[in-house]
Amino acid sequence: MTVFEELESNVRGYCRSWPTVFDTASGAWLRDENGKDYLDFFAGAGALNYGHNNPVLKRALIDYLVGDGITHGLDMSTVAKRRLLETLRDTVFAPRGLDYKVQFPGPTGANAVEAALKLARKVTGRQTILNFTNAFHGMSLGALSVTGNAAKRAGAGVPLVHVTPMPYDGYLDAADELGWMRRALDDPSSGVDQPAAVIVETVQGEGGVNVARAEWLRQLAELCVARGVMLIVDDVQMGCGRTGPFFSFEVAGITPDIVTLSKSIGGYGLPMALVLFKPELDQWAPGEHNGTFRGNNPAFVTARVALEHYWSDGALQKAVLAKGERTAQALVELVAPFPGLSTRGRGLVHGVVFEDASHAVKVCQLAFERGLLVETSGSADEVVKLLPPLTITDDELERGLALLVGAVEAICG
Ligand code: PMP
């Protein structure tokens, strides 16, 4: 029995999908303790958009640590934080005409979501949040309340209240996918309380790579404005360039009231999260929402350098879109011969959808044996989700796609 089985809780998950002991990693590759290499099409669930141990970020981090830079800073002002805020303003906000205040919550996506929900409720004085079918927003009680998955919700052990689920784009297969939401908000007898906010992912990563159309997002944003409801875009997984542009909502030309970021915002896989909101929503009292680990200054350094290095021009965005197109094309060819398979995605997040969900799990298992890390998503684990680092080379992308094609053909052929 390994020490993992002996001591580590039954709650562990990914180590079951990928039963080996990893040791080192570089770029799009992980190496296990036996020296076997794995191409990473999971990228830390979206936390490693710039790859493992990215050399540019690593250099900055090492220099910062060697120079005795502040490591733990609560929300004290530090040089590392100042430089990050200035870079966010100049590199991300200003070119996009965005006027956001920045809150540093605890470092996880769930921390950011909790803060966003709390702020929307505080500002509006209302309780209800509208969420979407198949949404995923995290595991703490508030974040779980706006998450769809029944098994995850059941883990709460208490009623998850003050939320009303709405159909996500494509859920009803209706001509007007927002029809029910519009009706529910307009009709005082719909039974839907006037909400504080709507929380939405532009692409539902955990929910099965469900891609909302730009038009649907625009209509949703218009509806929120018309009804005085805050729009929260949870960009924890789809932000930081995953879909091409820095923010995933840019494609729709909308400006959410509140945005959550985590995962890749720290740049190096270091824990960090942000909540961005319009200045008039900044109604927090000092210290009203706090937390010990809001000042992960080494992450501020790698976050800042990632913004400077990758977002000062449009090169990464262009590369992501090109690699995304290549991926989409390869997947369309892959699924064509198989009636029970389909594919969908945007930028560098793609899914291969299996009518027979057991096939998706088997494909991931076989891919692992052959040296490719891919995971399932979706309510029945029916989708193989591709989430390679954005910095993956064309050769590595081709290699990973070939491994995936081989695994699908072996399982479904
Ligand atoms: N929101 C979204 C959209 C996510 O994908 C995730 C994590 N998969 C979270 C929130 C929660 O993030 P964390 O696991 O860091 O709490």
PDB file of C-alpha atoms and ligand atoms in Angstrom, residues 14 44-46 107-113 135-140 143 147 199-201 203-207 234-238 260 262-263 272-273 385, ligand 1:
ATOM      1  CA  TYR A  14      -7.052  13.108 -10.149  1.00  0.00           C
ATOM      2  CA  GLY A  44      -3.795  22.200 -13.994  1.00  0.00           C
ATOM      3  CA  ALA A  45      -7.502  22.502 -14.841  1.00  0.00           C
ATOM      4  CA  GLY A  46      -6.672  25.789 -16.524  1.00  0.00           C
ATOM      5  CA  PRO A 107      -6.579  32.687  -3.668  1.00  0.00           C
ATOM      6  CA  THR A 108      -9.043  30.130  -5.062  1.00  0.00           C
ATOM      7  CA  GLY A 109     -11.763  30.419  -7.672  1.00  0.00           C
ATOM      8  CA  ALA A 110     -14.359  29.586  -5.036  1.00  0.00           C
ATOM      9  CA  ASN A 111     -13.042  32.442  -2.869  1.00  0.00           C
ATOM     10  CA  ALA A 112     -13.541  34.861  -5.748  1.00  0.00           C
ATOM     11  CA  VAL A 113     -17.053  33.565  -6.467  1.00  0.00           C
ATOM     12  CA  ALA A 135     -22.675  25.570 -14.194  1.00  0.00           C
ATOM     13  CA  PHE A 136     -19.608  25.027 -12.038  1.00  0.00           C
ATOM     14  CA  HIS A 137     -18.389  27.695  -9.661  1.00  0.00           C
ATOM     15  CA  GLY A 138     -16.587  25.887  -6.831  1.00  0.00           C
ATOM     16  CA  MET A 139     -17.036  23.797  -3.721  1.00  0.00           C
ATOM     17  CA  SER A 140     -17.725  26.223  -0.852  1.00  0.00           C
ATOM     18  CA  ALA A 143     -20.223  28.658  -4.938  1.00  0.00           C
ATOM     19  CA  THR A 147     -23.278  24.925  -9.300  1.00  0.00           C
ATOM     20  CA  ILE A 199     -23.647  34.351 -12.631  1.00  0.00           C
ATOM     21  CA  VAL A 200     -22.474  32.839 -15.902  1.00  0.00           C
ATOM     22  CA  GLU A 201     -19.519  31.108 -17.555  1.00  0.00           C
ATOM     23  CA  VAL A 203     -17.951  28.429 -21.817  1.00  0.00           C
ATOM     24  CA  GLN A 204     -18.876  25.874 -19.181  1.00  0.00           C
ATOM     25  CA  GLY A 205     -15.590  24.028 -18.706  1.00  0.00           C
ATOM     26  CA  GLU A 206     -16.512  21.583 -15.973  1.00  0.00           C
ATOM     27  CA  GLY A 207     -20.088  21.338 -17.215  1.00  0.00           C
ATOM     28  CA  ASP A 234     -17.017  33.749 -13.791  1.00  0.00           C
ATOM     29  CA  ASP A 235     -13.825  33.785 -15.857  1.00  0.00           C
ATOM     30  CA  VAL A 236     -11.895  31.571 -13.455  1.00  0.00           C
ATOM     31  CA  GLN A 237     -11.291  28.884 -16.078  1.00  0.00           C
ATOM     32  CA  MET A 238     -12.004  30.669 -19.377  1.00  0.00           C
ATOM     33  CA  THR A 260     -13.981  36.610 -11.178  1.00  0.00           C
ATOM     34  CA  SER A 262      -8.257  32.760 -10.515  1.00  0.00           C
ATOM     35  CA  LYS A 263      -6.361  29.719 -11.867  1.00  0.00           C
ATOM     36  CA  MET A 272      -4.166  33.896  -6.549  1.00  0.00           C
ATOM     37  CA  ALA A 273      -7.599  35.276  -7.392  1.00  0.00           C
ATOM     38  CA  LYS A 385     -11.991  17.953 -22.403  1.00  0.00           C
TER      39      LYS A 385
HETATM   40  N1  PMP B   1     -15.341  28.768 -11.334  1.00  0.00           N
HETATM   41  C1  PMP B   1     -15.044  28.065 -12.428  1.00  0.00           C
HETATM   42  C2  PMP B   1     -15.634  28.481 -13.739  1.00  0.00           C
HETATM   43  C3  PMP B   1     -14.209  26.953 -12.362  1.00  0.00           C
HETATM   44  O1  PMP B   1     -13.923  26.239 -13.456  1.00  0.00           O
HETATM   45  C4  PMP B   1     -13.663  26.580 -11.101  1.00  0.00           C
HETATM   46  C5  PMP B   1     -12.729  25.401 -10.946  1.00  0.00           C
HETATM   47  N2  PMP B   1     -12.778  24.414 -11.888  1.00  0.00           N
HETATM   48  C6  PMP B   1     -14.012  27.354  -9.984  1.00  0.00           C
HETATM   49  C7  PMP B   1     -14.841  28.443 -10.138  1.00  0.00           C
HETATM   50  C8  PMP B   1     -13.491  27.011  -8.624  1.00  0.00           C
HETATM   51  O2  PMP B   1     -12.149  27.265  -8.508  1.00  0.00           O
HETATM   52  P1  PMP B   1     -11.319  26.637  -7.292  1.00  0.00           P
HETATM   53  O3  PMP B   1     -11.272  25.146  -7.553  1.00  0.00           O
HETATM   54  O4  PMP B   1      -9.971  27.268  -7.388  1.00  0.00           O
HETATM   55  O5  PMP B   1     -12.041  26.981  -6.059  1.00  0.00           O
END
